[in-house]
């Protein structure tokens, strides 16, 4: 391995695709302005920049909540100083791939809640769909405006050893993190204005407006100037900052379940000047909790009667109820087939090889190789319910083995992936950390993706878990125009 | 004093909003934006050679020859304050003085290295502190009302001038980018308030209506003019000849024109005409007040 020049002497390059350097240790051209700036800046200056950026996050209250810890549960979101940079050409490929994927997944949702063609044709096994806990039979036959089920998606992408973008998972229920993408950008503009200007970064400021337009497009028919609200579970939710941020940026009301009432299948919002009709609800509450009459009876976050108003077509929920079926991790394995089935195309962005443990052959293979595999519970998110074979102890592996045997439908196995690495500024030095990329896909009249996304970083050295609740952080993502 | 500070605040906001915007713009868009900022200064700078971002920043912050630069405004405000030192409270004076020293101390060479965003933020905070001290520590008597008049004349004129350089785009005669509209609203401190009123949909009509005719937002022209009207009527009557009445009539007429116009009318009859009218009337009010209260001929006050 060749020696990297200062200040990257200690930087580890081997074993994964690196975002900044090619395998010979040469800086990739689109990283050149950043690299030059880092070479010219003394460490003390970067440390000061890091403190400044942390302070901005703290003062703005950009924090999240970690569940399951007694003290100090509100933390600032760890934001790495160095941006992750993607070229416009790479981005166009990602954009085309995501557009294709989301179009197909939306058609899939429409299909399984109506005729179920894809099930009749045997492309996706029927029992896989019907045993998924996110399949909502209440949605059968229900027409949603413009046939759009997934107004907002966050799809997690990783790069394999050769640098190809690969889909790790889709988040079709209530994906979060977009506020960190937007605020992270504001902070970076303050900290590294010069490099920013030189690099030609494509703007992402239009996201709130694009989201609002998508929500507008999905309003019930005949409601020309729809009243749109954002439904939050409340101040104790880990993403509450994001809810307030988006509501503010879109200029819409932020409401909790208790602020809404349903009368004659019409949803109203309590305001200081009486009741106002609500047409579109951008909900950040899971299906289970949204209406205690239709789903979980013990939910106090939801709005009684909301589902009936929804069925009657008097209000739009974004995302629709029941979208979780399409991001079930076992169903994920079928997405390339789903794309082929509805669009007649091959998937532009490949999947990670996935073993469905409900099937006997793959199950045996995974159980035999547990120490090399990653096993995930199909319906979990946020990095919970996951086994990373190479990093787990013997006892943990055995415990997981029993769990898999008890309920094989609930798990999938994947090979342990080497996520690509990018330089991070950690404790005053540059070091490499694994990263992924979550772009946000909006679907209203058409599909819109702002150029960028949230790059999540596994801040512990060598770790592959990027989730914020598990010691992950974020980076600003720059899509640069190299011309 | 209040006019100068309002102006300094305006320049600060203008720079802050636009610097952030221009980071993401293409070179030709940056140039267009620079030209626009320059025009909005009232007296465009005659910069040698091409307009560039650092040159404009430098001129608008540090150049004492530029009347609207932050340093000129702060220096003039401090000079004015020194002349009426006994009228204003010590707290006000020390805030203003601290601002003056802060601005003077800032090293212009730093601009080469980094953007002055922190600096601008600090200036803005200082001016806000001054305004807070003004409201909290000074009696709301005649002197206080004069400060209000200065602030609101300046504010109305600034918003009008800024809108004017965007007039062609807002009337649909030229294209404008989403980001540029954002910067326009940010320059008027109106971004979040606009969102609350109109949500994140940007239309020229809504923006003009908001900045010109919104009755509640402190940076809309109508709001400023009505505060102005209110402040003028709080001034003492100087003599039986009704000087105050004259000024009051000017303010009242402008307020009524705005109050009873609709944005459609204004756009169809020419936005720049309305804005020119606002700017002209602000200048007239300024000189009318000056004549009535400061530079009045001795006969008028004795003959009563």
XYZ file of C-alpha atoms in Angstrom:
787
model
C 0.000 0.000 0.000
C 1.305 3.377 -0.891
C 1.933 6.047 1.699
C -0.634 8.831 1.814
C 0.601 12.363 2.130
C 0.046 14.623 5.127
C -2.327 14.984 6.937
C -3.512 11.512 6.006
C -0.483 9.456 7.109
C -2.455 7.299 9.490
C -5.393 6.844 7.192
C -6.469 3.285 6.576
C -7.199 2.477 2.971
C -7.272 -1.299 2.595
C -10.280 -3.566 2.707
C -13.064 -1.365 1.420
C -13.949 1.098 -1.282
C -12.787 4.539 -0.240
C -14.792 7.614 -1.220
C -11.860 9.990 -1.310
C -8.876 7.969 -2.539
C -8.572 5.345 -5.226
C -6.795 2.120 -4.381
C -3.388 3.573 -5.242
C -3.903 6.380 -2.757
C -4.520 9.104 -5.326
C -7.207 11.638 -4.462
C -10.282 11.300 -6.651
C -10.708 14.468 -8.760
C -14.010 15.529 -7.222
C -12.417 15.499 -3.765
C -9.480 17.671 -4.851
C -10.737 21.062 -3.568
C -11.497 19.564 -0.170
C -8.171 17.759 -0.040
C -6.220 20.909 -0.837
C -8.059 22.816 1.845
C -7.313 20.106 4.405
C -3.647 20.120 3.491
C -3.487 23.855 4.019
C -5.395 23.941 7.294
C -3.627 23.278 10.574
C -5.325 20.765 12.862
C -6.081 23.485 15.398
C -8.169 25.349 12.869
C -10.148 22.233 12.007
C -10.710 21.556 15.677
C -12.073 25.036 16.069
C -14.303 24.504 13.038
C -15.560 21.285 14.598
C -16.384 23.056 17.862
C -18.129 25.797 15.980
C -20.226 23.314 14.065
C -21.155 21.443 17.253
C -22.166 24.699 18.863
C -24.476 25.583 15.992
C -26.185 22.216 16.328
C -26.541 22.645 20.071
C -27.876 26.203 19.867
C -30.405 25.272 17.247
C -31.544 22.341 19.365
C -30.767 19.801 16.664
C -30.885 16.819 18.948
C -32.323 13.370 18.986
C -33.396 11.021 21.734
C -31.803 7.690 22.466
C -34.235 5.201 23.898
C -33.395 2.829 26.683
C -30.849 4.962 28.516
C -31.722 6.614 31.800
C -29.723 9.808 31.863
C -28.766 12.304 29.176
C -31.055 10.909 26.538
C -31.060 14.071 24.468
C -27.905 14.363 22.424
C -26.699 16.548 19.669
C -26.589 14.683 16.466
C -22.943 13.781 15.825
C -22.093 15.534 12.607
C -18.768 14.908 10.979
C -16.864 17.870 9.688
C -15.946 16.514 6.281
C -18.538 16.258 3.538
C -19.074 13.131 1.519
C -18.852 13.949 -2.167
C -20.546 12.244 -5.084
C -20.219 13.254 -8.719
C -23.190 14.307 -10.762
C -22.648 11.346 -13.065
C -22.843 8.858 -10.208
C -25.845 10.706 -8.909
C -27.721 10.493 -12.206
C -27.305 6.739 -12.068
C -28.627 6.643 -8.500
C -31.512 8.907 -9.403
C -32.576 6.743 -12.343
C -32.306 3.617 -10.214
C -34.338 5.009 -7.351
C -37.025 6.391 -9.632
C -37.395 2.967 -11.209
C -37.447 1.208 -7.857
C -40.017 3.479 -6.233
C -42.274 3.393 -9.284
C -42.262 -0.396 -9.160
C -42.790 -0.611 -5.399
C -45.721 1.750 -5.643
C -47.286 -0.381 -8.380
C -46.698 -3.403 -6.199
C -48.571 -1.835 -3.282
C -51.437 -0.845 -5.522
C -51.573 -4.379 -6.891
C -51.525 -6.311 -3.643
C -54.231 -4.118 -2.129
C -56.429 -4.602 -5.207
C -56.302 -7.517 -7.642
C -53.139 -9.169 -6.425
C -51.975 -10.001 -9.946
C -48.398 -10.506 -8.890
C -49.501 -13.048 -6.283
C -51.724 -14.898 -8.753
C -48.842 -15.086 -11.189
C -46.683 -16.567 -8.476
C -43.896 -13.995 -8.730
C -44.078 -13.174 -5.030
C -45.240 -15.950 -2.686
C -48.678 -15.225 -1.307
C -47.882 -16.288 2.222
C -44.901 -13.946 2.370
C -47.270 -11.022 1.896
C -50.079 -12.263 4.104
C -47.806 -13.185 7.005
C -46.156 -9.800 7.081
C -47.253 -7.870 10.115
C -47.294 -4.672 8.067
C -49.824 -6.001 5.584
C -53.068 -4.159 6.379
C -56.105 -6.057 5.172
C -58.144 -2.896 5.960
C -56.543 -1.352 2.895
C -57.962 -3.932 0.469
C -59.854 -2.237 -2.321
C -59.244 1.237 -0.987
C -58.364 3.786 -3.642
C -55.700 6.319 -2.708
C -55.363 9.649 -4.565
C -53.425 9.301 -7.846
C -52.624 5.741 -6.796
C -49.624 6.999 -4.824
C -48.959 5.073 -1.638
C -45.467 6.255 -0.859
C -45.159 10.024 -0.898
C -41.845 9.936 0.954
C -39.214 7.217 0.857
C -35.737 7.027 2.288
C -33.739 4.309 0.582
C -30.439 3.236 2.095
C -27.656 2.704 -0.393
C -24.185 1.352 0.153
C -21.204 0.922 -2.112
C -19.691 -2.475 -2.651
C -15.960 -3.177 -2.929
C -15.927 -1.940 -6.523
C -17.758 1.250 -5.695
C -21.114 0.265 -7.205
C -24.152 1.655 -5.416
C -26.311 -1.149 -4.049
C -29.640 -0.946 -2.251
C -29.471 -2.080 1.353
C -33.045 -1.408 2.315
C -36.048 0.782 1.635
C -37.890 2.794 4.252
C -41.421 3.249 3.063
C -43.206 3.916 6.325
C -42.025 7.078 8.064
C -38.394 7.601 7.030
C -36.619 10.246 9.052
C -33.362 12.137 8.916
C -34.084 14.635 6.186
C -33.845 17.540 8.630
C -30.263 16.532 9.364
C -29.557 16.636 5.663
C -30.910 20.192 5.460
C -29.431 21.593 8.656
C -26.117 19.855 8.054
C -25.914 21.688 4.770
C -26.515 25.066 6.422
C -23.747 24.386 8.889
C -21.301 23.267 6.207
C -21.912 26.431 4.251
C -20.867 28.389 7.295
C -17.826 26.295 8.060
C -16.327 25.603 4.625
C -17.668 28.322 2.356
C -14.616 28.469 0.131
C -14.438 24.786 -0.737
C -18.173 24.820 -1.104
C -18.005 27.530 -3.703
C -15.144 25.867 -5.575
C -16.769 22.472 -5.699
C -20.000 23.502 -7.423
C -22.390 21.750 -5.064
C -25.951 21.237 -6.304
C -28.551 22.868 -4.026
C -30.936 20.878 -1.844
C -32.828 23.853 -0.403
C -35.880 23.029 -2.492
C -36.728 19.920 -0.467
C -39.429 21.404 1.799
C -41.130 23.008 -1.159
C -40.947 19.807 -3.190
C -42.390 17.841 -0.276
C -45.213 20.321 0.060
C -45.947 20.113 -3.653
C -46.082 16.342 -3.470
C -48.473 16.469 -0.521
C -50.557 19.046 -2.344
C -50.785 16.810 -5.388
C -52.140 13.981 -3.248
C -55.047 15.951 -1.755
C -58.502 14.371 -2.010
C -60.248 15.212 -5.246
C -62.092 18.502 -5.237
C -60.012 20.009 -2.439
C -58.165 22.602 -4.471
C -56.440 24.477 -1.697
C -55.835 21.651 0.693
C -55.049 22.234 4.328
C -51.976 20.144 5.061
C -50.752 19.264 8.547
C -47.890 17.282 9.997
C -48.954 14.748 12.619
C -46.298 14.077 15.236
C -46.361 11.634 18.142
C -45.224 14.531 20.319
C -42.248 16.030 22.083
C -40.964 12.712 23.386
C -40.453 11.209 19.969
C -36.846 10.814 18.883
C -37.444 12.731 15.684
C -39.459 15.574 17.204
C -36.874 18.117 16.101
C -37.375 17.001 12.538
C -41.143 17.300 12.768
C -40.978 20.890 13.996
C -38.318 21.691 11.436
C -40.291 20.399 8.470
C -43.525 21.993 9.610
C -41.745 25.319 9.933
C -39.991 24.990 6.583
C -43.217 24.121 4.803
C -45.331 26.624 6.694
C -47.855 24.013 7.797
C -49.292 23.269 11.226
C -47.687 20.715 13.466
C -50.375 18.727 15.256
C -50.626 15.906 17.733
C -53.389 13.336 17.733
C -55.331 15.214 20.382
C -55.453 18.331 18.174
C -57.483 16.498 15.545
C -61.046 15.285 15.736
C -63.166 13.371 13.292
C -66.821 14.197 12.802
C -68.995 12.591 10.112
C -65.849 11.141 8.542
C -64.270 14.539 8.150
C -61.080 15.451 9.980
C -60.875 18.777 11.762
C -58.104 20.554 13.571
C -58.773 22.502 16.735
C -57.499 26.052 16.416
C -57.887 29.157 18.553
C -60.542 30.339 16.121
C -62.580 27.171 15.875
C -62.359 23.973 13.849
C -60.585 23.872 10.498
C -60.949 21.060 8.024
C -57.825 19.017 7.328
C -57.250 17.528 3.874
C -53.802 15.997 3.906
C -51.955 14.566 6.879
C -48.226 14.059 6.580
C -48.096 11.609 9.406
C -44.991 10.687 11.313
C -46.790 8.061 13.381
C -46.704 4.372 12.568
C -49.785 2.596 11.216
C -50.304 0.819 14.509
C -50.831 3.980 16.485
C -52.720 6.150 14.060
C -56.280 5.249 14.956
C -57.189 3.340 18.124
C -60.516 2.297 16.597
C -58.940 0.637 13.570
C -55.553 -0.508 14.861
C -54.012 -0.679 18.310
C -56.674 0.056 20.904
C -54.191 1.245 23.487
C -52.771 4.010 21.315
C -53.205 7.474 22.739
C -51.179 9.107 19.968
C -53.699 8.606 17.223
C -57.041 10.049 16.219
C -60.169 7.929 16.771
C -62.129 7.619 13.549
C -59.287 8.769 11.313
C -59.208 5.546 9.356
C -62.895 5.778 8.506
C -62.411 9.323 7.238
C -59.522 7.980 5.196
C -61.618 5.134 3.784
C -64.296 7.641 2.867
C -61.711 9.527 0.827
C -62.080 12.727 2.845
C -58.507 12.929 3.955
C -55.168 11.784 2.551
C -52.563 10.115 4.687
C -48.981 10.312 3.498
C -47.599 7.808 3.453
C -50.635 5.602 2.975
C -51.450 2.915 5.523
C -49.895 -0.475 4.884
C -46.799 0.562 2.960
C -44.632 -1.342 5.430
C -45.283 -4.545 3.531
C -43.040 -3.319 0.728
C -40.073 -2.620 2.988
C -40.312 -5.932 4.793
C -36.787 -7.264 4.657
C -37.893 -10.633 3.297
C -39.883 -9.001 0.546
C -36.791 -6.951 -0.262
C -35.275 -10.033 -1.860
C -38.063 -9.964 -4.451
C -37.718 -6.310 -5.460
C -35.666 -7.014 -8.630
C -38.401 -9.462 -9.691
C -41.050 -6.879 -8.838
C -39.324 -4.299 -11.025
C -39.115 -6.781 -13.872
C -42.763 -7.789 -13.452
C -44.288 -4.305 -13.561
C -41.852 -2.370 -15.689
C -40.256 -5.068 -17.808
C -36.824 -3.690 -16.919
C -33.800 -4.975 -15.095
C -33.092 -3.216 -11.805
C -30.648 -0.352 -12.320
C -29.483 -0.467 -8.715
C -28.767 -4.034 -7.578
C -29.860 -5.595 -4.326
C -27.648 -7.175 -1.727
C -27.765 -10.969 -1.912
C -30.432 -12.011 0.576
C -31.406 -15.390 2.038
C -34.996 -15.880 3.078
C -34.901 -17.975 6.229
C -38.450 -19.205 5.862
C -37.087 -21.363 3.027
C -35.270 -24.451 4.172
C -32.203 -24.481 1.905
C -31.112 -20.904 2.528
C -31.903 -21.302 6.237
C -29.523 -24.170 6.609
C -26.830 -22.275 4.751
C -27.191 -19.224 6.992
C -27.300 -21.248 10.205
C -24.104 -23.001 9.146
C -22.360 -19.709 8.464
C -23.793 -17.463 11.173
C -20.425 -16.091 12.199
C -19.937 -14.670 8.687
C -23.468 -13.379 8.114
C -25.606 -10.433 9.032
C -29.044 -11.489 10.233
C -31.850 -8.958 10.493
C -35.377 -9.121 11.837
C -37.620 -8.361 8.863
C -39.807 -5.698 10.409
C -37.314 -3.823 12.541
C -35.564 -0.588 11.762
C -33.080 1.716 13.398
C -30.451 -1.001 13.697
C -32.393 -2.895 16.355
C -32.877 -6.686 16.229
C -29.758 -7.348 14.190
C -26.850 -9.775 14.403
C -23.526 -8.941 12.792
C -21.778 -12.305 12.727
C -18.135 -11.241 12.565
C -18.588 -8.781 15.443
C -20.759 -10.940 17.688
C -19.751 -13.163 20.592
C -20.384 -16.938 20.611
C -23.226 -16.494 23.086
C -24.914 -13.859 20.953
C -24.687 -16.115 17.902
C -26.241 -19.026 19.773
C -28.995 -16.829 21.105
C -29.777 -15.676 17.567
C -29.729 -19.256 16.289
C -32.550 -20.110 18.683
C -34.499 -17.022 17.698
C -34.225 -17.923 14.018
C -35.353 -21.487 14.608
C -38.318 -20.312 16.648
C -39.577 -17.917 13.973
C -37.724 -18.231 10.663
C -40.182 -15.974 8.781
C -39.045 -13.132 10.976
C -35.439 -13.135 9.768
C -33.280 -12.775 6.703
C -29.582 -13.406 6.223
C -27.121 -11.392 4.186
C -23.378 -11.674 3.684
C -21.440 -9.216 5.828
C -20.885 -6.231 3.587
C -17.925 -3.971 3.540
C -19.580 -0.576 3.391
C -17.484 2.010 1.624
C -15.364 4.260 3.786
C -14.936 8.007 3.845
C -12.551 10.239 5.763
C -13.818 11.597 9.057
C -12.347 14.057 11.494
C -12.195 12.101 14.743
C -10.382 13.314 17.870
C -8.292 15.753 15.904
C -7.145 13.301 13.242
C -8.351 11.981 9.947
C -9.471 8.419 9.904
C -11.706 6.319 7.736
C -15.181 5.249 8.782
C -17.862 3.228 7.057
C -20.707 5.195 5.473
C -23.968 4.632 3.683
C -26.249 7.039 1.834
C -29.928 7.711 2.298
C -31.483 9.811 -0.462
C -35.083 10.955 -0.026
C -37.538 10.235 -2.792
C -40.733 12.275 -3.087
C -43.731 11.059 -5.056
C -46.652 13.340 -5.868
C -47.509 14.176 -9.457
C -44.081 12.847 -10.307
C -41.012 11.503 -8.577
C -38.587 14.117 -7.259
C -35.242 13.455 -5.610
C -33.158 16.359 -4.342
C -29.475 15.875 -5.234
C -27.983 14.596 -2.036
C -29.208 12.817 1.006
C -28.104 11.862 4.436
C -24.741 10.145 4.615
C -24.685 8.154 7.799
C -21.389 7.281 9.432
C -20.505 4.454 11.803
C -18.448 6.564 14.160
C -16.859 3.667 16.034
C -13.815 2.461 14.161
C -14.518 -0.657 12.134
C -18.202 -0.635 13.042
C -20.735 -1.270 10.300
C -23.782 0.088 12.120
C -24.656 3.580 10.989
C -27.939 4.119 12.834
C -28.073 7.219 14.984
C -29.499 5.258 17.881
C -26.447 2.956 17.771
C -23.538 5.371 17.756
C -23.874 6.586 14.200
C -23.449 10.109 12.961
C -23.971 11.977 9.755
C -22.148 13.858 7.066
C -23.299 16.420 4.602
C -23.582 14.924 1.131
C -22.441 16.999 -1.814
C -23.412 16.160 -5.333
C -20.934 18.147 -7.380
C -21.042 19.253 -10.945
C -17.625 18.239 -12.177
C -17.868 20.153 -15.424
C -29.458 57.408 14.441
C -32.319 54.962 14.109
C -32.255 55.342 10.341
C -28.584 54.543 10.184
C -28.938 51.524 12.374
C -31.903 50.264 10.434
C -29.815 50.685 7.316
C -26.891 48.816 8.871
C -29.243 46.016 9.797
C -30.622 45.938 6.290
C -27.159 45.728 4.761
C -26.256 42.986 7.210
C -29.280 40.909 6.322
C -28.857 41.530 2.641
C -25.287 40.292 2.751
C -26.049 37.338 4.958
C -28.924 36.078 2.831
C -27.120 36.571 -0.432
C -23.746 35.198 0.526
C -25.392 31.971 1.530
C -27.406 31.931 -1.649
C -24.491 32.601 -3.949
C -22.542 29.650 -2.633
C -24.877 27.423 -4.565
C -25.366 29.460 -7.684
C -23.805 29.164 -11.061
C -21.371 31.941 -12.040
C -23.765 33.781 -14.331
C -26.482 33.709 -11.681
C -24.024 35.036 -9.120
C -23.216 37.917 -11.388
C -26.874 38.728 -11.899
C -27.434 38.637 -8.177
C -24.445 40.892 -7.509
C -25.720 43.415 -9.985
C -29.097 43.295 -8.297
C -27.678 43.859 -4.823
C -25.627 46.710 -6.104
C -28.682 48.371 -7.636
C -30.667 47.912 -4.461
C -28.222 50.069 -2.534
C -29.890 53.232 -3.740
C -26.529 54.579 -4.782
C -24.869 51.822 -6.775
C -21.178 51.361 -6.140
C -18.817 52.201 -8.889
C -16.494 49.299 -8.474
C -13.596 49.112 -10.770
C -13.611 46.200 -13.109
C -15.941 43.314 -12.607
C -18.210 42.899 -9.653
C -17.009 40.097 -7.462
C -18.300 38.649 -4.249
C -15.324 39.599 -2.067
C -15.200 43.104 -3.539
C -18.847 43.671 -2.782
C -18.558 42.215 0.689
C -15.612 44.408 1.398
C -17.295 47.541 0.133
C -20.512 46.918 2.009
C -18.843 46.129 5.274
C -15.674 48.150 5.568
C -15.627 50.937 3.047
C -16.304 54.207 4.857
C -16.789 55.923 1.494
C -19.806 53.769 0.777
C -22.725 55.426 2.523
C -24.653 52.233 3.052
C -21.737 50.142 4.282
C -22.049 48.734 7.751
C -19.100 50.700 9.005
C -20.463 54.019 7.688
C -23.886 53.401 9.140
C -22.551 52.417 12.521
C -20.142 55.335 12.620
C -22.857 57.800 11.673
C -25.280 56.324 14.168
C -22.679 56.668 16.892
C -21.942 60.262 15.890
C -25.644 61.075 16.053
C -25.906 59.349 19.390
C -23.024 61.391 20.768
C -24.878 64.553 19.861
C -27.978 63.484 21.740
C -26.078 61.572 24.374
C -28.086 63.139 27.224
C -31.395 62.155 25.615
C -30.709 58.476 25.275
C -30.150 55.981 28.056
C -26.703 54.768 29.103
C -27.616 51.226 28.158
C -28.417 52.304 24.631
C -25.211 54.208 24.378
C -23.041 51.371 25.572
C -24.639 48.888 23.167
C -24.073 51.204 20.270
C -20.564 51.987 21.364
C -19.753 48.306 21.735
C -21.079 47.698 18.242
C -18.909 50.481 16.889
C -15.765 49.054 18.474
C -16.648 45.549 17.368
C -17.020 46.639 13.760
C -13.832 48.687 13.843
C -11.835 45.871 15.371
C -12.747 43.315 12.750
C -9.854 42.631 10.476
C -10.698 43.174 6.859
C -8.025 40.718 5.773
C -10.010 37.900 7.328
C -12.428 38.245 4.470
C -9.897 36.621 2.205
C -9.961 33.516 4.311
C -13.527 33.044 5.322
C -16.988 34.396 4.894
C -18.057 37.080 7.328
C -21.174 35.190 8.378
C -20.276 35.107 12.068
C -19.426 38.757 11.922
C -22.744 39.616 10.323
C -24.577 37.567 12.871
C -22.864 39.431 15.686
C -23.725 42.802 14.170
C -27.327 41.763 13.857
C -27.434 40.649 17.480
C -25.896 43.883 18.630
C -28.428 45.967 16.779
C -31.228 43.878 18.247
C -29.831 44.488 21.709
C -29.781 48.187 21.027
C -33.399 48.099 19.923
C -34.338 46.107 22.995
C -32.581 48.567 25.281
C -34.290 51.419 23.474
C -37.690 49.981 24.192
C -36.888 48.944 27.734
C -34.819 51.801 29.151
C -35.970 54.953 27.410
C -39.233 56.740 28.180
C -41.628 56.331 25.327
C -41.925 60.065 24.892
C -41.203 62.386 22.058
C -37.577 61.263 21.581
C -38.579 57.643 21.427
C -41.203 58.384 18.811
C -38.623 60.163 16.708
C -36.498 57.022 16.794
C -39.502 55.039 15.623
C -40.059 57.416 12.743
C -36.475 57.087 11.608
C -36.541 53.337 11.803
C -39.753 52.912 9.883
C -39.067 55.430 7.136
C -35.809 53.643 6.469
C -37.355 50.227 6.615
C -40.190 51.053 4.233
C -37.752 52.610 1.780
C -35.354 49.666 1.989
C -38.005 47.055 1.402
C -39.370 49.087 -1.487
C -35.949 49.465 -3.113
C -35.184 45.813 -2.743
C -38.508 44.835 -4.259
C -37.913 47.266 -7.076
C -34.757 45.567 -8.285
C -36.774 42.368 -8.500
C -39.773 44.073 -10.113
C -39.246 42.787 -13.638
C -38.956 39.205 -12.412
C -41.915 39.495 -10.070
C -44.114 40.845 -12.856
C -43.252 37.834 -14.932
C -41.094 39.710 -17.433
C -37.967 37.771 -16.563
C -37.167 34.406 -15.053
C -36.224 34.071 -11.464
C -34.852 31.094 -9.626
C -36.401 29.655 -6.535
C -33.223 30.381 -4.596
C -33.332 34.033 -5.537
C -36.850 34.408 -4.206
C -35.658 32.768 -1.029
C -32.883 35.322 -0.710
C -35.321 38.165 -1.289
C -37.514 36.970 1.568
C -34.527 36.306 3.815
C -33.188 39.790 3.143
C -36.449 41.130 4.544
C -36.421 38.791 7.540
C -39.636 37.449 6.137
C -38.831 33.882 5.144
C -40.333 31.970 8.038
C -43.248 34.346 8.408
C -44.007 34.000 4.712
C -44.009 30.234 5.032
C -46.454 30.404 7.895
C -48.819 32.504 5.869
C -48.516 31.036 2.400
C -46.790 27.678 3.010
C -43.733 26.795 0.970
C -45.289 27.693 -2.341
C -43.569 30.639 -3.855
C -45.547 32.742 -6.254
C -44.673 36.251 -7.311
C -48.121 37.533 -6.371
C -47.876 36.156 -2.875
C -44.410 37.531 -2.322
C -45.332 41.001 -3.518
C -48.470 40.944 -1.432
C -46.543 39.815 1.627
C -43.737 42.346 1.415
C -45.909 45.231 0.326
C -49.306 44.758 1.896
C -49.078 42.379 4.827
C -50.521 44.162 7.850
C -48.701 42.088 10.447
C -45.152 41.460 9.358
C -42.764 44.120 10.719
C -40.814 44.328 7.471
C -43.735 44.773 5.123
C -44.109 48.226 3.666
C -47.675 48.650 4.862
C -46.683 47.714 8.405
C -43.829 50.203 8.445
C -45.948 52.992 7.000
C -48.665 52.478 9.572
C -46.157 52.525 12.433
C -44.842 55.685 10.866
C -48.303 57.214 10.826
C -48.788 56.255 14.450
C -45.424 57.704 15.464
C -46.049 60.974 13.690
C -49.357 61.497 15.405
C -47.599 61.064 18.739
C -45.338 64.032 18.039
C -46.195 67.382 19.619
C -48.015 70.030 17.607
C -45.454 72.755 17.016
C -47.659 75.696 16.199
C -51.140 76.541 15.117
C -50.087 76.375 11.502
C -50.398 72.659 11.498
C -46.950 71.462 10.466
C -47.620 68.168 12.041
C -50.812 67.894 10.087
C -48.849 68.179 6.886
C -46.579 65.301 7.739
C -49.477 63.298 9.055
C -51.295 63.778 5.810
C -48.340 62.464 3.811
C -48.095 59.345 5.942
C -51.839 58.850 6.023
C -52.131 59.137 2.283
C -49.440 56.549 1.665
C -50.948 54.204 4.227
C -54.406 54.583 2.694
C -53.106 53.995 -0.830
C -51.527 50.762 0.271
C -54.360 49.724 2.522
C -56.975 50.026 -0.204
C -54.968 48.477 -3.038
C -55.024 44.880 -4.053
C -51.972 43.077 -5.277
C -53.627 42.393 -8.639
C -54.152 46.093 -9.217
C -50.614 46.910 -8.289
C -49.144 44.244 -10.541
C -51.321 45.155 -13.496
C -50.685 48.887 -13.230
C -46.935 48.397 -12.782
C -45.175 47.294 -9.659
C -42.277 49.660 -10.067
C -44.653 52.634 -10.203
C -46.084 51.769 -6.807
C -42.651 51.187 -5.381
C -41.308 54.443 -6.795
C -44.244 56.148 -5.170
C -43.389 54.593 -1.795
C -39.749 55.603 -2.093
C -40.632 59.148 -3.132
C -43.131 59.617 -0.349
C -40.666 58.351 2.220
C -38.189 60.978 1.049
C -40.899 63.637 1.178
C -41.862 62.673 4.697
C -38.271 62.792 5.771
C -37.834 66.345 4.534
C -41.240 67.435 5.807
C -40.368 66.246 9.294
C -37.008 67.861 9.061
C -38.615 71.149 8.096
C -41.372 71.007 10.632
C -39.330 70.005 13.658
C -35.692 70.728 13.123
C -34.930 73.216 10.445
C -38.011 75.422 10.816
C -37.817 79.164 10.137
C -37.968 81.188 13.315
C -41.009 83.215 12.230
C -43.311 80.268 12.029
C -42.859 79.417 15.666
C -42.914 82.979 16.980
C -45.855 84.332 15.081
C -48.290 82.064 16.883
